[in-house]
XYZ file of C-alpha atoms in Angstrom:
280
model
C 0.000 0.000 0.000
C 1.370 3.386 -1.012
C 0.726 6.009 1.668
C 2.580 8.784 -0.121
C 0.649 11.966 -0.851
C 0.920 12.994 -4.479
C 1.211 16.441 -6.009
C -2.372 16.231 -7.309
C -4.098 14.481 -4.381
C -6.628 17.299 -4.140
C -9.877 17.748 -2.217
C -10.720 21.202 -3.609
C -12.212 21.834 -7.054
C -10.140 24.431 -8.908
C -11.512 26.202 -11.963
C -9.348 27.048 -14.945
C -8.105 30.571 -15.569
C -10.423 30.877 -18.559
C -13.406 29.832 -16.435
C -12.395 32.207 -13.641
C -12.310 35.190 -15.992
C -15.988 34.635 -16.768
C -16.988 34.541 -13.105
C -17.771 37.336 -10.670
C -17.069 37.688 -6.976
C -13.701 36.847 -5.470
C -11.374 34.511 -7.312
C -8.093 33.381 -5.783
C -5.431 32.032 -8.121
C -3.760 29.573 -5.758
C -2.473 26.738 -7.894
C -3.988 23.252 -7.851
C -1.406 21.262 -5.924
C -0.710 19.898 -2.454
C 2.033 22.310 -1.437
C 1.511 24.786 1.455
C 3.266 27.667 -0.268
C 3.363 30.359 2.427
C 2.154 33.215 0.216
C -0.680 31.009 -1.040
C -1.788 29.835 2.388
C -1.556 33.321 3.911
C -3.695 34.840 1.162
C -6.287 32.078 1.399
C -6.500 32.375 5.175
C -6.959 36.163 5.104
C -10.237 35.736 3.275
C -11.306 32.610 5.161
C -10.855 34.285 8.561
C -13.094 37.099 7.345
C -15.693 34.682 5.999
C -15.377 35.937 2.416
C -16.294 33.199 -0.085
C -13.999 32.704 -3.054
C -13.475 30.519 -6.097
C -10.113 28.690 -6.097
C -8.296 28.849 -9.420
C -5.391 26.874 -10.890
C -2.421 28.962 -11.982
C -1.284 27.116 -15.112
C -2.998 26.960 -18.477
C -5.657 24.253 -18.739
C -3.387 22.085 -20.905
C -0.243 22.650 -18.796
C 1.066 20.697 -15.816
C 0.900 22.654 -12.561
C 3.976 20.781 -11.328
C 6.113 22.616 -13.916
C 5.306 25.989 -12.280
C 5.017 27.872 -15.541
C 7.916 26.338 -17.444
C 7.482 26.070 -21.219
C 4.965 28.904 -21.300
C 2.530 27.197 -18.951
C 1.595 30.465 -17.222
C 0.803 32.427 -20.383
C -2.896 32.755 -19.492
C -2.025 33.968 -15.990
C 0.350 36.550 -17.439
C -2.276 37.708 -19.933
C -4.788 38.260 -17.121
C -2.614 39.527 -14.270
C 0.514 40.898 -16.009
C 2.764 38.657 -13.885
C 3.469 34.939 -13.460
C 3.132 34.084 -9.769
C 0.402 32.894 -7.424
C -1.439 33.843 -5.319
C -3.534 36.479 -7.034
C -6.805 37.889 -5.695
C -9.327 39.195 -8.228
C -12.479 40.926 -7.003
C -15.237 41.423 -9.598
C -13.832 43.453 -12.498
C -11.173 45.238 -10.434
C -7.469 44.923 -11.194
C -5.802 41.682 -10.095
C -3.954 41.951 -6.789
C -0.754 39.920 -6.836
C 1.101 41.426 -3.853
C 0.576 40.440 -0.239
C 0.051 44.101 0.705
C -2.735 44.587 -1.833
C -4.344 41.309 -0.770
C -4.452 42.368 2.883
C -5.954 45.731 1.985
C -8.563 44.108 -0.263
C -9.597 41.703 2.492
C -9.933 44.584 4.971
C -12.102 46.559 2.546
C -14.401 43.679 1.659
C -14.929 42.685 5.305
C -13.754 45.268 7.864
C -14.499 42.816 10.688
C -12.812 40.925 12.132
C -10.098 43.543 11.842
C -6.721 42.130 10.804
C -4.913 45.476 10.438
C -4.369 47.368 13.720
C -6.160 50.686 14.166
C -3.169 52.073 16.056
C -0.728 53.822 13.688
C 2.490 52.544 15.270
C 1.208 48.973 15.463
C -0.013 49.152 11.871
C 3.330 50.379 10.529
C 5.175 47.768 12.576
C 2.883 44.996 11.359
C 3.356 45.751 7.677
C 7.118 46.073 8.122
C 7.328 42.716 9.868
C 5.247 40.969 7.206
C 7.624 42.393 4.614
C 10.512 40.724 6.453
C 8.740 37.405 5.922
C 7.063 37.830 2.550
C 8.798 40.673 0.727
C 11.617 40.630 -1.782
C 14.840 39.541 -0.036
C 12.808 38.548 3.021
C 12.810 35.228 4.865
C 10.867 33.165 2.323
C 12.670 34.737 -0.626
C 16.006 33.667 0.850
C 14.638 30.258 1.773
C 13.870 29.767 -1.921
C 17.350 30.991 -2.876
C 18.845 28.457 -0.466
C 16.620 25.692 -1.842
C 17.657 26.491 -5.422
C 21.319 26.514 -4.385
C 21.094 23.002 -2.982
C 19.089 21.689 -5.923
C 21.477 23.059 -8.540
C 24.406 21.482 -6.718
C 22.686 18.091 -6.801
C 21.361 17.988 -10.366
C 23.267 17.398 -13.565
C 23.847 20.492 -15.727
C 21.868 20.084 -18.939
C 19.241 17.856 -17.303
C 15.554 18.752 -17.152
C 15.759 19.046 -13.355
C 18.708 21.425 -13.560
C 16.863 23.532 -16.134
C 13.797 23.685 -13.879
C 15.791 24.904 -10.873
C 17.661 27.393 -13.032
C 14.336 28.835 -14.194
C 13.021 28.998 -10.626
C 16.246 30.589 -9.434
C 15.900 33.385 -11.962
C 12.573 34.284 -10.363
C 14.406 34.946 -7.095
C 17.475 36.534 -8.698
C 19.613 33.576 -7.701
C 23.381 33.940 -7.740
C 26.267 32.457 -5.799
C 26.541 35.700 -3.837
C 22.824 35.676 -3.018
C 23.085 32.074 -1.828
C 26.047 32.951 0.394
C 24.041 35.731 2.058
C 20.802 33.778 2.424
C 21.652 31.830 5.574
C 22.439 34.867 7.705
C 19.490 36.816 6.345
C 17.070 34.021 7.261
C 18.589 33.631 10.713
C 18.391 37.381 11.304
C 14.686 37.511 10.470
C 13.825 34.468 12.570
C 15.959 35.722 15.447
C 14.027 38.975 15.532
C 10.680 37.180 15.327
C 11.820 34.930 18.171
C 12.615 37.968 20.320
C 9.226 39.452 19.444
C 7.168 36.414 20.442
C 9.188 36.014 23.642
C 8.470 39.638 24.590
C 4.781 39.227 23.777
C 4.528 36.061 25.857
C 6.157 37.885 28.766
C 3.364 40.472 28.433
C 0.778 37.698 28.502
C -0.186 37.861 24.807
C -0.425 34.920 22.418
C -0.105 37.259 19.420
C 2.798 39.024 17.738
C 1.275 42.496 17.994
C -1.235 43.641 20.571
C -3.781 41.353 22.156
C -5.686 39.962 19.166
C -5.177 38.273 15.818
C -3.670 40.393 13.045
C -2.541 39.635 9.506
C 0.984 39.303 10.918
C -0.045 36.275 12.966
C -1.539 34.641 9.869
C 1.578 35.264 7.799
C 3.938 34.147 10.566
C 1.946 30.941 11.079
C 1.860 30.114 7.364
C 5.488 31.031 6.698
C 6.618 28.812 9.570
C 5.955 25.942 7.144
C 9.376 26.783 5.691
C 10.926 25.924 9.062
C 8.810 22.976 10.144
C 5.588 22.061 8.298
C 2.536 20.947 10.219
C 2.380 17.142 10.591
C 0.850 15.113 7.795
C -2.487 14.600 9.562
C -2.918 18.385 9.768
C -1.208 19.312 6.496
C -1.439 16.549 3.862
C 1.216 18.086 1.625
C 2.972 16.258 -1.203
C 5.291 13.755 0.461
C 8.129 14.533 -1.939
C 8.074 18.233 -0.985
C 8.105 17.838 2.802
C 11.909 17.415 3.102
C 12.500 20.619 1.126
C 10.210 22.556 3.462
C 11.743 21.113 6.651
C 14.753 23.105 7.826
C 18.056 21.249 8.187
C 20.305 24.308 8.603
C 21.747 24.464 12.147
C 22.304 28.240 11.937
C 18.644 28.871 11.154
C 17.539 26.298 13.732
C 19.536 28.085 16.434
C 17.752 31.356 15.629
C 14.240 29.912 15.923
C 12.628 30.021 19.356
C 10.334 27.075 20.185
C 7.724 29.746 20.959
C 7.399 30.447 17.222
C 6.265 26.876 16.654
C 3.858 27.196 19.573
C 2.551 30.440 18.075
C 1.960 28.707 14.722
C 0.080 25.884 16.425
C -2.039 28.293 18.473
C -2.995 30.438 15.477
C -3.988 27.425 13.391
C -5.831 25.733 16.227
C -7.696 28.887 17.259
C -8.287 30.809 14.030
C -7.467 28.859 10.856
C -8.862 25.763 9.204
C -7.421 22.397 10.181
C -6.541 20.165 8.580
C -5.196 22.277 5.725
C -7.197 21.478 2.593
C -5.700 21.493 -0.885
């Protein structure tokens, strides 16, 4: 009996990009695969916490394999619609597609002001957006995690092979270079070290959250991006078995920077506010 979870072992029905363009309401281009990409899961959970219904959409053309992540022109329909090639994308009615995490948070707040996920307090609001950028922005934690992943994959695949070509293409998306790979480890450790100090200070104040006393978008992003350190167990996150090792951190420098309280925070946020098990 094969207990491995495949890339396409899906429970959710995803419409094609062409079908989504004919629909109204909220459409989320997530990608139809069993990988808890942190940007994808954060975007999805923003709207789920607010109770906003949406139509999940695949990100590749109808005749293209999602597992190729846009190689060989497989994201041409996504590019034609959204003027870029990455998921997630949030599209509300006939408004412009929103492909950045900042725009997605602001859209969710506008469509459903309650429960509030952006602090009313100015200082807390500025701090929250800055901290999310450290996780989700260009050259942030997840960006450098991808750079590190590409570095390892290129070193272990044969130049000229299809696998090497795939990782080279993915690396270009994150501006991969030997210099970038050399800097990635310390950058990741720096971000996680600061988040560790933050959650420790908040716990000392008696709060389970990263800012203030209630759930914010930062908590959602921190919980989802923690998958790049230690994914939820299989019974709570049935991700593709072949991708779990890549998501699980094996770098001792990064591990030393991560407080156990960050894992506890992830578990608390999921258990209290997000859907479990994760559904793909």
